[in-house]
Short mmCIF file of C-alpha atoms in Angstrom, two decimals:
data_model
loop_
_atom_site.label_atom_id
_atom_site.label_comp_id
_atom_site.label_asym_id
_atom_site.label_seq_id
_atom_site.Cartn_x
_atom_site.Cartn_y
_atom_site.Cartn_z
CA MET K 1 116.97 401.71 159.81
CA SER K 2 117.67 404.29 162.63
CA VAL K 3 120.63 406.27 161.50
CA PRO K 4 119.99 410.04 160.88
CA PRO K 5 119.74 411.15 157.16
CA GLY K 6 123.07 411.33 155.52
CA ALA K 7 125.95 409.07 154.83
CA ARG K 8 128.78 407.35 157.04
CA LEU K 9 131.42 405.79 154.85
CA ASP K 10 134.45 403.54 156.28
CA VAL K 11 137.08 401.06 155.26
CA GLY K 12 135.48 397.57 155.25
CA ASP K 13 134.47 394.69 153.63
CA GLY K 14 131.94 396.06 151.18
CA ALA K 15 128.78 395.91 153.34
CA SER K 16 126.18 398.22 152.87
CA ASN K 17 123.09 399.65 154.64
CA VAL K 18 121.29 401.69 152.01
CA ALA K 19 117.87 403.40 152.04
CA THR K 20 117.49 406.21 149.49
CA GLY K 21 113.70 405.67 148.20
CA VAL K 22 114.98 404.85 145.23
CA PRO K 23 115.31 401.08 144.70
CA VAL K 24 117.57 401.05 141.61
CA LEU K 25 119.77 403.36 143.49
CA ASP K 26 119.74 401.61 146.55
CA HIS K 27 121.63 398.53 144.81
CA LEU K 28 123.85 400.60 142.42
CA LEU K 29 125.01 401.82 146.06
CA ALA K 30 125.70 398.53 147.08
CA GLN K 31 127.67 397.71 144.25
CA LEU K 32 129.42 400.87 144.95
CA ALA K 33 130.52 399.88 148.51
CA ALA K 34 131.46 396.42 147.60
CA ALA K 35 133.77 397.52 144.82
CA GLY K 36 135.44 399.98 146.71
CA ARG K 37 135.38 397.89 149.87
CA PHE K 38 133.66 400.68 151.91
CA ASP K 39 131.31 400.18 154.55
CA LEU K 40 128.37 402.48 153.79
CA VAL K 41 125.37 403.39 155.74
CA LEU K 42 123.04 406.01 153.88
CA GLU K 43 119.51 407.12 154.68
CA ILE K 44 117.46 409.51 152.85
CA ALA K 45 114.32 411.20 154.09
CA PRO K 46 111.22 410.48 151.59
CA ASP K 47 110.72 412.97 149.18
CA GLU K 48 110.16 412.69 144.94
CA PRO K 49 112.53 410.51 143.36
CA GLU K 50 114.75 413.00 141.81
CA ALA K 51 115.04 414.81 145.15
CA GLU K 52 115.66 411.63 146.78
CA VAL K 53 118.57 410.90 144.28
CA ASP K 54 119.79 414.29 144.32
CA ALA K 55 120.25 414.25 148.27
CA ALA K 56 121.80 410.52 148.19
CA GLY K 57 124.62 412.33 146.06
CA ARG K 58 124.72 415.21 148.18
CA ALA K 59 125.03 412.59 151.22
CA LEU K 60 127.51 410.58 149.81
CA GLY K 61 129.75 413.90 148.64
CA GLU K 62 129.83 415.03 152.22
CA ALA K 63 131.32 411.76 153.48
CA VAL K 64 133.83 411.34 150.57
CA ALA K 65 135.12 414.97 150.71
CA SER K 66 135.62 414.34 154.54
CA ARG K 67 138.14 411.52 153.22
CA LEU K 68 139.98 412.76 150.17
CA ALA K 69 142.83 414.77 150.04
CA PRO K 70 143.06 418.14 148.07
CA GLY K 71 144.47 416.83 144.48
CA ALA K 72 143.91 413.32 145.49
CA HIS K 73 142.71 411.05 142.23
CA GLY K 74 141.66 407.47 141.83
CA PHE K 75 140.78 405.32 138.69
CA GLY K 76 138.52 402.58 138.44
CA ALA K 77 137.44 400.18 135.33
CA VAL K 78 135.08 397.41 136.57
CA PRO K 79 132.73 395.34 134.35
CA ALA K 80 129.40 394.14 135.15
CA ASP K 81 128.30 391.23 132.89
CA GLU K 82 128.63 392.80 129.01
CA ALA K 83 128.90 396.43 130.07
CA LEU K 84 132.12 397.73 131.01
CA ALA K 85 132.87 401.23 132.45
CA GLN K 86 136.09 403.46 133.37
CA VAL K 87 135.74 406.09 136.20
CA VAL K 88 138.57 408.42 136.56
CA VAL K 89 138.06 410.68 140.02
CA GLU K 90 139.83 414.09 141.13
CA ALA K 91 139.51 415.86 144.60
CA SER K 92 139.73 418.99 142.33
CA GLY K 93 137.81 421.45 144.33
CA ARG K 94 136.24 422.19 140.72
CA PRO K 95 133.12 420.02 140.37
CA GLN K 96 132.52 418.55 137.32
CA VAL K 97 131.20 415.64 135.58
CA HIS K 98 132.14 414.32 131.66
CA SER K 99 129.98 411.39 130.61
CA ASN K 100 129.70 409.69 127.12
CA ALA K 101 126.40 407.59 128.93
CA ASP K 102 122.87 408.89 128.34
CA LEU K 103 120.91 406.59 130.79
CA THR K 104 117.65 408.93 130.53
CA GLY K 105 114.65 407.05 131.99
CA VAL K 106 116.15 404.38 134.45
CA GLY K 107 114.71 403.32 137.66
CA GLY K 108 111.18 405.33 136.59
CA LEU K 109 113.15 408.62 136.43
CA GLY K 110 112.42 410.88 133.97
CA SER K 111 116.11 411.97 134.03
CA ASP K 112 119.45 410.50 133.68
CA LEU K 113 119.74 408.86 137.17
CA ALA K 114 123.20 408.53 137.09
CA ALA K 115 124.26 412.03 136.02
CA ARG K 116 121.78 413.57 138.71
CA PHE K 117 123.80 411.37 141.33
CA LEU K 118 126.88 412.36 140.15
CA GLY K 119 126.67 415.56 139.43
CA ALA K 120 125.34 415.82 143.32
CA LEU K 121 127.98 413.78 144.39
CA ALA K 122 130.63 415.72 142.36
CA ASP K 123 129.06 419.51 143.52
CA THR K 124 129.35 418.44 146.88
CA ALA K 125 132.61 416.50 147.22
CA GLY K 126 134.42 419.06 144.77
CA LEU K 127 135.08 416.40 142.80
CA THR K 128 136.44 416.29 138.86
CA LEU K 129 134.71 413.36 137.45
CA HIS K 130 134.97 411.50 134.28
CA VAL K 131 133.03 408.57 133.35
CA ARG K 132 133.52 405.99 130.17
CA LEU K 133 130.98 403.94 129.41
CA LEU K 134 133.82 401.81 126.86
CA GLU K 135 130.68 398.45 126.43
CA GLY K 136 127.63 397.86 127.18
CA GLU K 137 123.92 397.44 125.89
CA GLU K 138 121.90 396.36 128.88
CA THR K 139 121.17 399.49 130.92
CA ASP K 140 121.22 397.75 134.15
CA HIS K 141 124.54 396.35 133.39
CA VAL K 142 125.94 399.51 132.61
CA LEU K 143 124.87 401.52 135.42
CA GLU K 144 126.20 398.78 137.71
CA ALA K 145 129.81 398.88 135.93
CA ILE K 146 129.79 402.49 135.95
CA PHE K 147 128.80 402.11 139.88
CA LYS K 148 131.49 399.32 140.68
CA SER K 149 133.70 401.89 139.03
CA LEU K 150 133.31 404.74 140.74
CA GLY K 151 133.80 403.13 143.97
CA ALA K 152 137.22 401.20 142.50
CA ALA K 153 137.84 404.83 141.69
CA LEU K 154 137.19 406.45 145.17
CA ALA K 155 139.13 403.79 146.83
CA ALA K 156 142.34 404.21 144.95
CA ALA K 157 141.55 407.90 145.24
CA GLU K 158 141.63 407.53 149.45
CA ARG K 159 144.71 405.72 148.93
CA SER K 160 146.62 408.44 146.63
#
């Protein structure tokens, strides 16, 4: 990939070219792009995995912030096999994440990959995010459902 570190997000058909250094996050961001019908290009400079997750959240947050009007909001509820998640997004200017899912230890990280990423995204873009795991046991499917629902919610917020 030959783009400068950061993210570019465009309306499109869900194509993605992602290199965060964390393979599971690369996959999840591709799912986000597909569900939101965004074309996403994101590259992160190599670092420790937790720093790469934070940098990816900040980079996507910068791209999202420029696309959402203050007060924009959106909702997404998307399944991934047996898992079903719901994400609600508001461009509130008061960054916060509320979630009932604890996914500590996923992707080889000692911390919750989704929480780290979502926190960095919310902080950078000024978003309030509500993440609800409605159903699901298989961790991979739970993560996919959350990221797909986030993509759908961001797309809806952009249209609001």
